[in-house]
Every structure is written in structure tokens, then in C-alpha cells.
């Protein structure tokens, strides 16, 4: 079955530390992959997306993600986390119907 | 440029009732998608409307229905409400129904079914 898996339900990092959020997908063809962020009480905001070409994708707010076909992964990274990055992060793929992972909640320690 | 708006913000209904949620798409967008986000979960795709026609549907029963109007705004209707329908309902608009399109999300409607 087609699915998106985010193995980490909750991650805590210190402000200024690096961050990596994991995402694995299960789909035969190359999917169209997205990372969204959701702050409390708000809708989802697109951070970045991958369709083809360069497997390292740059997004907003200093985020980047790397598509690895061999590992069926699309992990999100940020070199230095800010307190304002605390939120829920969702990985998704779209093949006529957008499928989201369960999300990873990021807590940032001072 | 106005973003995606949804109304109402919050809604409380009882089991068996019917509810209508509304979504205004972003200017220039002709596609609206609806999602259900239960507490602690990711959004689940309900259906998508492209130029007033249903353009895809997720695994939701027929009591979830929708409409898209000539101005591309949209409604989500849910009949015979069940307790499990309690969730945040999100709509998103995009420039077309293509899988590559960025979807722009509204803030959601929080539905509580008692």
C-alpha cells in the first residue's frame, strides 16, 4: 500500500543545534514529495518540494531536504534550529491524492 | 492577494446532525482539496474539486460530499455526523489539479461532534 512514514513522533533539540526529520515513502514510481509545517492553531505551510532533478532541495526558513531513491527517503534538515521552528512537521507525497505522514512534533530547548 | 479562508473557525454539533463547512480559494486558483485531520494525526485526503467537478476522492463514505462554485469557492457537507468525525477540517487551493502543484492551506475548521 502507498504510504508515508515519519518514524519520529516527537523530537527535542537545543536551539542552535542541527536537525534532521526522517521521512520514508512506499510508492513504486518517483513521487512528488513535500514537507509542510504546522504551527498550533494554523494551517499547513509549504517548506519545500521535490519533483525531479537535483536531489537536494532548498526551502524556506533555511530548511533543505534530500531525496534518496535507494532508501525511499526524503529527510528534512536544518543546520541551526531557532526557537520559532517549534511546530509539527509533515512529510507528504502526491500522486493525484496527497498523502501525509503522521507528523513529527519538534520541541526546541533554550 | 487574499489567502485561503475557511468558515466557521469552530463548530459544535451532535451525532446525527448535518454540517456544512466553507472554503474560499486563493485568488487565481481553480482547484480546492479537502482534508480531515484527527487529533495527533496527519491530514487525510477527502476529495478534490477542479473547475466545479470532483477530481479525486479519498477513502471517505458518501455522507461526505462537496461542491465547488463558479468562483471556485467550495463547501464540504457531512451528513449523519458521528463522534469520529470530530477533527480539524482543512481546505487547500491550487492553480490546477496537478500532483506537482503547491497546495495552499487555510487555517481549518475545528468540528466537535458530541
Tab-separated table of C-alpha atoms in Angstrom, chain A:
chain	number	residue	atom	x	y	z
A	1	UNK	CA	0.000	0.000	0.000
A	2	UNK	CA	1.136	3.511	-0.733
A	3	UNK	CA	2.199	5.258	2.459
A	4	UNK	CA	4.357	7.887	4.062
A	5	UNK	CA	6.124	7.085	7.325
A	6	UNK	CA	7.608	9.548	9.767
A	7	UNK	CA	9.331	7.324	12.334
A	8	UNK	CA	9.805	10.000	14.983
A	9	UNK	CA	6.655	11.193	16.723
A	10	UNK	CA	8.470	13.783	18.837
A	11	UNK	CA	11.971	15.265	18.668
A	12	UNK	CA	13.603	17.712	21.076
A	13	UNK	CA	16.674	19.695	20.063
A	14	UNK	CA	18.514	22.596	21.636
A	15	UNK	CA	18.397	25.976	19.980
A	16	UNK	CA	21.329	26.293	17.609
A	17	UNK	CA	21.704	22.540	17.154
A	18	UNK	CA	21.235	20.794	13.843
A	19	UNK	CA	18.025	18.996	12.956
A	20	UNK	CA	17.072	16.044	10.791
A	21	UNK	CA	13.493	14.823	10.466
A	22	UNK	CA	13.025	11.487	8.788
A	23	UNK	CA	10.527	10.562	6.113
A	24	UNK	CA	10.142	7.314	4.193
A	25	UNK	CA	7.670	6.639	1.447
A	26	UNK	CA	6.322	3.497	-0.102
A	27	UNK	CA	5.455	4.024	-3.736
A	28	UNK	CA	6.621	2.450	-6.983
A	29	UNK	CA	7.169	5.467	-9.198
A	30	UNK	CA	9.015	8.633	-8.308
A	31	UNK	CA	6.569	10.506	-6.141
A	32	UNK	CA	6.080	14.191	-5.830
A	33	UNK	CA	7.319	14.890	-2.303
A	34	UNK	CA	6.593	17.762	0.035
A	35	UNK	CA	7.410	18.968	3.523
A	36	UNK	CA	4.867	21.115	5.338
A	37	UNK	CA	4.996	22.796	8.744
A	38	UNK	CA	2.005	23.406	11.001
A	39	UNK	CA	2.102	25.776	13.941
A	40	UNK	CA	-0.549	25.447	16.664
A	41	UNK	CA	-3.945	26.664	15.517
A	42	UNK	CA	-2.769	27.267	11.978
A	43	UNK	CA	-2.945	25.606	8.613
A	44	UNK	CA	-0.044	23.980	6.835
A	45	UNK	CA	2.723	25.970	5.198
A	46	UNK	CA	4.896	24.516	2.449
A	47	UNK	CA	8.606	24.355	3.299
A	48	UNK	CA	9.853	22.697	0.113
A	49	UNK	CA	9.005	20.174	-2.580
A	50	UNK	CA	10.764	17.704	-4.879
A	51	UNK	CA	9.669	16.515	-8.302
A	52	UNK	CA	12.833	15.710	-10.240
A	53	UNK	CA	16.357	16.913	-10.911
A	54	UNK	CA	18.762	17.857	-8.140
A	55	UNK	CA	18.065	15.578	-5.195
A	56	UNK	CA	18.996	18.261	-2.646
A	57	UNK	CA	16.169	20.759	-2.409
A	58	UNK	CA	16.320	24.132	-0.693
A	59	UNK	CA	13.279	25.553	1.008
A	60	UNK	CA	12.148	28.453	3.093
A	61	UNK	CA	13.343	29.301	6.612
A	62	UNK	CA	16.743	27.686	5.999
A	63	UNK	CA	15.380	24.131	5.539
A	64	UNK	CA	16.613	21.645	2.981
A	65	UNK	CA	15.699	18.063	2.112
A	66	UNK	CA	17.466	15.285	0.264
A	67	UNK	CA	15.678	12.724	-1.902
A	68	UNK	CA	17.314	9.290	-1.798
A	69	UNK	CA	15.604	6.875	-4.133
A	70	UNK	CA	17.658	3.877	-2.933
A	71	UNK	CA	16.421	4.442	0.617
A	72	UNK	CA	12.931	5.685	-0.295
A	73	UNK	CA	13.621	8.641	1.934
A	74	UNK	CA	13.133	12.380	1.860
A	75	UNK	CA	14.640	13.684	5.102
A	76	UNK	CA	14.338	17.295	6.172
A	77	UNK	CA	17.368	19.106	7.617
A	78	UNK	CA	18.306	22.426	9.122
A	79	UNK	CA	21.857	23.279	10.253
A	80	UNK	CA	20.851	25.515	13.177
A	81	UNK	CA	17.417	25.415	14.775
A	82	UNK	CA	15.696	28.546	16.076
A	83	UNK	CA	13.110	28.607	18.860
A	84	UNK	CA	10.495	29.679	16.303
A	85	UNK	CA	10.935	26.365	14.466
A	86	UNK	CA	8.981	24.559	17.185
A	87	UNK	CA	5.966	23.129	15.348
A	88	UNK	CA	4.564	19.971	13.766
A	89	UNK	CA	6.234	18.839	10.548
A	90	UNK	CA	4.549	16.724	7.903
A	91	UNK	CA	6.040	14.860	5.004
A	92	UNK	CA	3.689	14.154	2.097
A	93	UNK	CA	3.625	12.771	-1.391
A	94	UNK	CA	1.146	13.495	-4.115
A	95	UNK	CA	0.066	11.139	-6.866
A	96	UNK	CA	-3.406	12.517	-7.568
A	97	UNK	CA	-4.209	12.334	-3.849
A	98	UNK	CA	-1.948	13.960	-1.295
A	99	UNK	CA	-0.879	11.511	1.432
A	100	UNK	CA	0.634	12.795	4.639
A	101	UNK	CA	2.717	11.126	7.279
A	102	UNK	CA	1.558	11.230	10.887
A	103	UNK	CA	3.865	14.137	11.628
A	104	UNK	CA	6.846	14.857	13.862
A	105	UNK	CA	6.464	17.342	16.669
A	106	UNK	CA	9.579	19.455	17.184
A	107	UNK	CA	10.349	20.981	20.568
A	108	UNK	CA	13.226	23.453	20.830
A	109	UNK	CA	15.034	23.815	24.160
A	110	UNK	CA	16.541	27.199	25.081
